[in-house]
mmCIF file of N, CA and C in Angstrom:
data_model
loop_
_atom_site.group_PDB
_atom_site.id
_atom_site.type_symbol
_atom_site.label_atom_id
_atom_site.label_comp_id
_atom_site.label_asym_id
_atom_site.label_seq_id
_atom_site.Cartn_x
_atom_site.Cartn_y
_atom_site.Cartn_z
ATOM 1 N N UNK A 560 0.838 -1.178 0.000
ATOM 2 C CA UNK A 560 0.000 0.000 0.000
ATOM 3 C C UNK A 560 0.883 1.240 0.000
ATOM 4 N N UNK A 561 0.425 2.223 -0.691
ATOM 5 C CA UNK A 561 1.188 3.463 -0.824
ATOM 6 C C UNK A 561 0.370 4.616 -0.246
ATOM 7 N N UNK A 562 0.938 5.260 0.765
ATOM 8 C CA UNK A 562 0.249 6.358 1.435
ATOM 9 C C UNK A 562 -0.154 7.485 0.485
ATOM 10 N N UNK A 563 0.710 7.921 -0.449
ATOM 11 C CA UNK A 563 0.277 9.001 -1.355
ATOM 12 C C UNK A 563 -0.950 8.620 -2.198
ATOM 13 N N UNK A 564 -1.030 7.375 -2.590
ATOM 14 C CA UNK A 564 -2.184 6.934 -3.389
ATOM 15 C C UNK A 564 -3.435 6.894 -2.520
ATOM 16 N N UNK A 565 -3.301 6.364 -1.309
ATOM 17 C CA UNK A 565 -4.446 6.316 -0.398
ATOM 18 C C UNK A 565 -4.909 7.733 -0.072
ATOM 19 N N UNK A 566 -3.977 8.631 0.153
ATOM 20 C CA UNK A 566 -4.317 10.029 0.444
ATOM 21 C C UNK A 566 -5.067 10.653 -0.733
ATOM 22 N N UNK A 567 -4.584 10.414 -1.941
ATOM 23 C CA UNK A 567 -5.232 10.957 -3.137
ATOM 24 C C UNK A 567 -6.637 10.369 -3.308
ATOM 25 N N UNK A 568 -6.765 9.078 -3.116
ATOM 26 C CA UNK A 568 -8.075 8.440 -3.247
ATOM 27 C C UNK A 568 -9.041 8.919 -2.166
ATOM 28 N N UNK A 569 -8.517 9.152 -0.965
ATOM 29 C CA UNK A 569 -9.362 9.681 0.112
ATOM 30 C C UNK A 569 -9.896 11.057 -0.272
ATOM 31 N N UNK A 570 -9.042 11.876 -0.858
ATOM 32 C CA UNK A 570 -9.473 13.200 -1.337
ATOM 33 C C UNK A 570 -10.532 13.051 -2.435
ATOM 34 N N UNK A 571 -10.328 12.091 -3.329
ATOM 35 C CA UNK A 571 -11.302 11.833 -4.394
ATOM 36 C C UNK A 571 -12.655 11.455 -3.795
ATOM 37 N N UNK A 572 -12.638 10.595 -2.784
ATOM 38 C CA UNK A 572 -13.882 10.175 -2.143
ATOM 39 C C UNK A 572 -14.577 11.373 -1.501
ATOM 40 N N UNK A 573 -13.794 12.239 -0.849
ATOM 41 C CA UNK A 573 -14.373 13.423 -0.216
ATOM 42 C C UNK A 573 -15.022 14.350 -1.239
ATOM 43 N N UNK A 574 -14.402 14.483 -2.404
ATOM 44 C CA UNK A 574 -14.900 15.404 -3.427
ATOM 45 C C UNK A 574 -16.018 14.799 -4.263
ATOM 46 N N UNK A 575 -16.067 13.501 -4.349
ATOM 47 C CA UNK A 575 -17.058 12.827 -5.192
ATOM 48 C C UNK A 575 -17.937 11.928 -4.339
ATOM 49 N N UNK A 576 -17.724 10.642 -4.458
ATOM 50 C CA UNK A 576 -18.548 9.698 -3.723
ATOM 51 C C UNK A 576 -17.795 8.377 -3.605
ATOM 52 N N UNK A 577 -17.950 7.736 -2.475
ATOM 53 C CA UNK A 577 -17.314 6.442 -2.231
ATOM 54 C C UNK A 577 -17.764 5.388 -3.244
ATOM 55 N N UNK A 578 -18.975 5.530 -3.758
ATOM 56 C CA UNK A 578 -19.511 4.541 -4.696
ATOM 57 C C UNK A 578 -18.652 4.403 -5.953
ATOM 58 N N UNK A 579 -18.034 5.489 -6.401
ATOM 59 C CA UNK A 579 -17.148 5.409 -7.566
ATOM 60 C C UNK A 579 -16.007 4.427 -7.307
ATOM 61 N N UNK A 580 -15.430 4.523 -6.120
ATOM 62 C CA UNK A 580 -14.309 3.654 -5.766
ATOM 63 C C UNK A 580 -14.786 2.213 -5.595
ATOM 64 N N UNK A 581 -15.927 2.036 -4.952
ATOM 65 C CA UNK A 581 -16.457 0.682 -4.768
ATOM 66 C C UNK A 581 -16.754 0.004 -6.105
ATOM 67 N N UNK A 582 -17.309 0.750 -7.036
ATOM 68 C CA UNK A 582 -17.596 0.188 -8.358
ATOM 69 C C UNK A 582 -16.308 -0.126 -9.116
ATOM 70 N N UNK A 583 -15.298 0.694 -8.936
ATOM 71 C CA UNK A 583 -14.001 0.435 -9.572
ATOM 72 C C UNK A 583 -13.381 -0.831 -9.001
ATOM 73 N N UNK A 584 -13.495 -1.015 -7.688
ATOM 74 C CA UNK A 584 -12.986 -2.233 -7.056
ATOM 75 C C UNK A 584 -13.679 -3.456 -7.653
ATOM 76 N N UNK A 585 -14.986 -3.387 -7.780
ATOM 77 C CA UNK A 585 -15.733 -4.509 -8.361
ATOM 78 C C UNK A 585 -15.262 -4.808 -9.781
ATOM 79 N N UNK A 586 -15.021 -3.761 -10.559
ATOM 80 C CA UNK A 586 -14.549 -3.936 -11.934
ATOM 81 C C UNK A 586 -13.171 -4.586 -11.949
ATOM 82 N N UNK A 587 -12.269 -4.087 -11.113
ATOM 83 C CA UNK A 587 -10.917 -4.660 -11.067
ATOM 84 C C UNK A 587 -10.940 -6.104 -10.574
ATOM 85 N N UNK A 588 -11.790 -6.397 -9.601
ATOM 86 C CA UNK A 588 -11.903 -7.776 -9.125
ATOM 87 C C UNK A 588 -12.401 -8.698 -10.239
ATOM 88 N N UNK A 589 -13.321 -8.209 -11.057
ATOM 89 C CA UNK A 589 -13.811 -9.008 -12.189
ATOM 90 C C UNK A 589 -12.691 -9.248 -13.194
ATOM 91 N N UNK A 590 -11.830 -8.251 -13.386
ATOM 92 C CA UNK A 590 -10.711 -8.396 -14.319
ATOM 93 C C UNK A 590 -9.715 -9.466 -13.883
ATOM 94 N N UNK A 591 -9.604 -9.694 -12.584
ATOM 95 C CA UNK A 591 -8.643 -10.690 -12.100
ATOM 96 C C UNK A 591 -8.998 -12.104 -12.554
ATOM 97 N N UNK A 592 -10.197 -12.287 -13.045
ATOM 98 C CA UNK A 592 -10.633 -13.604 -13.502
ATOM 99 C C UNK A 592 -10.253 -13.888 -14.955
ATOM 100 N N UNK A 593 -9.663 -12.922 -15.631
ATOM 101 C CA UNK A 593 -9.224 -13.125 -17.015
ATOM 102 C C UNK A 593 -8.044 -14.092 -16.988
ATOM 103 N N UNK A 594 -8.201 -15.248 -17.626
ATOM 104 C CA UNK A 594 -7.156 -16.272 -17.526
ATOM 105 C C UNK A 594 -5.820 -15.903 -18.181
ATOM 106 N N UNK A 595 -5.820 -15.000 -19.117
ATOM 107 C CA UNK A 595 -4.587 -14.677 -19.836
ATOM 108 C C UNK A 595 -3.728 -13.616 -19.134
ATOM 109 N N UNK A 596 -4.177 -13.097 -17.981
ATOM 110 C CA UNK A 596 -3.391 -12.091 -17.272
ATOM 111 C C UNK A 596 -2.109 -12.705 -16.721
ATOM 112 N N UNK A 597 -1.048 -11.943 -16.834
ATOM 113 C CA UNK A 597 0.241 -12.369 -16.287
ATOM 114 C C UNK A 597 0.287 -12.050 -14.795
ATOM 115 N N UNK A 598 1.203 -12.704 -14.094
ATOM 116 C CA UNK A 598 1.347 -12.484 -12.660
ATOM 117 C C UNK A 598 1.612 -11.021 -12.334
ATOM 118 N N UNK A 599 2.447 -10.362 -13.135
ATOM 119 C CA UNK A 599 2.764 -8.955 -12.892
ATOM 120 C C UNK A 599 1.515 -8.091 -13.011
ATOM 121 N N UNK A 600 0.666 -8.411 -13.971
ATOM 122 C CA UNK A 600 -0.572 -7.646 -14.160
ATOM 123 C C UNK A 600 -1.520 -7.861 -12.982
ATOM 124 N N UNK A 601 -1.595 -9.103 -12.517
ATOM 125 C CA UNK A 601 -2.427 -9.389 -11.347
ATOM 126 C C UNK A 601 -1.901 -8.654 -10.108
ATOM 127 N N UNK A 602 -0.573 -8.574 -9.994
ATOM 128 C CA UNK A 602 0.020 -7.855 -8.864
ATOM 129 C C UNK A 602 -0.374 -6.384 -8.886
ATOM 130 N N UNK A 603 -0.344 -5.777 -10.056
ATOM 131 C CA UNK A 603 -0.716 -4.361 -10.181
ATOM 132 C C UNK A 603 -2.185 -4.167 -9.827
ATOM 133 N N UNK A 604 -3.036 -5.030 -10.344
ATOM 134 C CA UNK A 604 -4.469 -4.926 -10.037
ATOM 135 C C UNK A 604 -4.689 -5.112 -8.539
ATOM 136 N N UNK A 605 -4.002 -6.067 -7.943
ATOM 137 C CA UNK A 605 -4.128 -6.304 -6.510
ATOM 138 C C UNK A 605 -3.687 -5.104 -5.690
ATOM 139 N N UNK A 606 -2.609 -4.476 -6.111
ATOM 140 C CA UNK A 606 -2.117 -3.283 -5.408
ATOM 141 C C UNK A 606 -3.129 -2.141 -5.510
ATOM 142 N N UNK A 607 -3.714 -1.965 -6.682
ATOM 143 C CA UNK A 607 -4.737 -0.930 -6.848
ATOM 144 C C UNK A 607 -5.940 -1.206 -5.953
ATOM 145 N N UNK A 608 -6.384 -2.448 -5.920
ATOM 146 C CA UNK A 608 -7.533 -2.814 -5.092
ATOM 147 C C UNK A 608 -7.231 -2.563 -3.616
ATOM 148 N N UNK A 609 -6.054 -2.965 -3.161
ATOM 149 C CA UNK A 609 -5.732 -2.787 -1.739
ATOM 150 C C UNK A 609 -5.649 -1.305 -1.381
ATOM 151 N N UNK A 610 -5.121 -0.476 -2.265
ATOM 152 C CA UNK A 610 -5.075 0.966 -2.012
ATOM 153 C C UNK A 610 -6.486 1.557 -1.949
ATOM 154 N N UNK A 611 -7.363 1.082 -2.801
ATOM 155 C CA UNK A 611 -8.741 1.586 -2.796
ATOM 156 C C UNK A 611 -9.468 1.180 -1.520
ATOM 157 N N UNK A 612 -9.285 -0.071 -1.092
ATOM 158 C CA UNK A 612 -9.883 -0.487 0.175
ATOM 159 C C UNK A 612 -9.302 0.316 1.336
ATOM 160 N N UNK A 613 -8.022 0.615 1.263
ATOM 161 C CA UNK A 613 -7.390 1.439 2.287
ATOM 162 C C UNK A 613 -8.005 2.821 2.352
ATOM 163 N N UNK A 614 -8.239 3.423 1.197
ATOM 164 C CA UNK A 614 -8.848 4.755 1.149
ATOM 165 C C UNK A 614 -10.265 4.729 1.715
ATOM 166 N N UNK A 615 -10.997 3.676 1.445
ATOM 167 C CA UNK A 615 -12.351 3.545 1.990
ATOM 168 C C UNK A 615 -12.293 3.441 3.512
ATOM 169 N N UNK A 616 -11.330 2.683 4.017
ATOM 170 C CA UNK A 616 -11.169 2.548 5.463
ATOM 171 C C UNK A 616 -10.802 3.885 6.105
ATOM 172 N N UNK A 617 -9.876 4.610 5.492
ATOM 173 C CA UNK A 617 -9.485 5.931 6.006
ATOM 174 C C UNK A 617 -10.686 6.881 5.967
ATOM 175 N N UNK A 618 -11.448 6.829 4.902
ATOM 176 C CA UNK A 618 -12.625 7.689 4.790
ATOM 177 C C UNK A 618 -13.635 7.389 5.903
ATOM 178 N N UNK A 619 -13.797 6.120 6.256
ATOM 179 C CA UNK A 619 -14.703 5.761 7.356
ATOM 180 C C UNK A 619 -14.206 6.345 8.673
ATOM 181 N N UNK A 620 -12.890 6.300 8.882
ATOM 182 C CA UNK A 620 -12.320 6.871 10.104
ATOM 183 C C UNK A 620 -12.566 8.380 10.160
ATOM 184 N N UNK A 621 -12.431 9.038 9.022
ATOM 185 C CA UNK A 621 -12.661 10.485 8.953
ATOM 186 C C UNK A 621 -14.130 10.787 9.247
ATOM 187 N N UNK A 622 -15.027 9.998 8.671
ATOM 188 C CA UNK A 622 -16.462 10.190 8.928
ATOM 189 C C UNK A 622 -16.796 9.996 10.402
ATOM 190 N N UNK A 623 -16.025 9.113 11.073
ATOM 191 C CA UNK A 623 -16.250 8.859 12.500
ATOM 192 C C UNK A 623 -15.625 9.924 13.390
ATOM 193 N N UNK A 624 -15.003 10.951 12.773
ATOM 194 C CA UNK A 624 -14.503 12.072 13.540
ATOM 195 C C UNK A 624 -12.996 12.162 13.693
ATOM 196 N N UNK A 625 -12.257 11.213 13.124
ATOM 197 C CA UNK A 625 -10.799 11.265 13.199
ATOM 198 C C UNK A 625 -10.278 12.289 12.189
ATOM 199 N N UNK A 626 -9.315 13.080 12.591
ATOM 200 C CA UNK A 626 -8.699 14.042 11.667
ATOM 201 C C UNK A 626 -8.058 13.281 10.513
ATOM 202 N N UNK A 627 -8.066 13.881 9.337
ATOM 203 C CA UNK A 627 -7.582 13.204 8.135
ATOM 204 C C UNK A 627 -6.146 12.713 8.292
ATOM 205 N N UNK A 628 -5.259 13.586 8.744
ATOM 206 C CA UNK A 628 -3.854 13.206 8.899
ATOM 207 C C UNK A 628 -3.706 12.064 9.902
ATOM 208 N N UNK A 629 -4.437 12.157 11.006
ATOM 209 C CA UNK A 629 -4.385 11.107 12.027
ATOM 210 C C UNK A 629 -4.949 9.788 11.486
ATOM 211 N N UNK A 630 -6.025 9.865 10.712
ATOM 212 C CA UNK A 630 -6.626 8.666 10.131
ATOM 213 C C UNK A 630 -5.653 7.980 9.180
ATOM 214 N N UNK A 631 -4.985 8.769 8.337
ATOM 215 C CA UNK A 631 -4.001 8.215 7.407
ATOM 216 C C UNK A 631 -2.841 7.564 8.153
ATOM 217 N N UNK A 632 -2.311 8.266 9.151
ATOM 218 C CA UNK A 632 -1.187 7.724 9.915
ATOM 219 C C UNK A 632 -1.581 6.477 10.697
ATOM 220 N N UNK A 633 -2.743 6.496 11.298
ATOM 221 C CA UNK A 633 -3.224 5.357 12.068
ATOM 222 C C UNK A 633 -3.408 4.134 11.173
ATOM 223 N N UNK A 634 -3.984 4.360 10.015
ATOM 224 C CA UNK A 634 -4.202 3.254 9.088
ATOM 225 C C UNK A 634 -2.876 2.644 8.640
ATOM 226 N N UNK A 635 -1.918 3.488 8.282
ATOM 227 C CA UNK A 635 -0.631 2.977 7.808
ATOM 228 C C UNK A 635 0.125 2.266 8.933
ATOM 229 N N UNK A 636 0.027 2.757 10.159
ATOM 230 C CA UNK A 636 0.653 2.059 11.291
ATOM 231 C C UNK A 636 0.043 0.679 11.468
ATOM 232 N N UNK A 637 -1.264 0.592 11.311
ATOM 233 C CA UNK A 637 -1.948 -0.696 11.437
ATOM 234 C C UNK A 637 -1.496 -1.645 10.338
ATOM 235 N N UNK A 638 -1.373 -1.132 9.114
ATOM 236 C CA UNK A 638 -0.917 -1.959 7.991
ATOM 237 C C UNK A 638 0.510 -2.438 8.232
ATOM 238 N N UNK A 639 1.378 -1.520 8.619
ATOM 239 C CA UNK A 639 2.771 -1.876 8.857
ATOM 240 C C UNK A 639 2.891 -2.864 10.011
ATOM 241 N N UNK A 640 2.061 -2.718 11.025
ATOM 242 C CA UNK A 640 2.068 -3.645 12.151
ATOM 243 C C UNK A 640 1.651 -5.044 11.739
ATOM 244 N N UNK A 641 0.706 -5.138 10.816
ATOM 245 C CA UNK A 641 0.258 -6.454 10.367
ATOM 246 C C UNK A 641 1.294 -7.104 9.453
ATOM 247 N N UNK A 642 2.112 -6.299 8.790
ATOM 248 C CA UNK A 642 3.173 -6.846 7.938
ATOM 249 C C UNK A 642 4.326 -7.349 8.791
ATOM 250 N N UNK A 643 4.634 -6.630 9.878
ATOM 251 C CA UNK A 643 5.751 -6.998 10.733
ATOM 252 C C UNK A 643 5.498 -8.287 11.507
ATOM 253 N N UNK A 644 4.235 -8.565 11.824
ATOM 254 C CA UNK A 644 3.952 -9.744 12.639
ATOM 255 C C UNK A 644 3.711 -10.967 11.830
#
């Protein structure tokens, strides 16, 4: 996951609507079923999907009253903690 991408997507959600991101996730998930995709292509799609889910999670934290910067930092700490363990 990349913090700049999650931050940008969070801004997109704030300016538009979360539904755009959710529909994009569904589209990308459907694309992963194409049998001719190479591993590298699947990795890129997976990275995009995980960043989008991350932005949705950060947006939920912001809606619950967490400051944007704190929500982003908290989310990334949680991600990094799950990778370390």
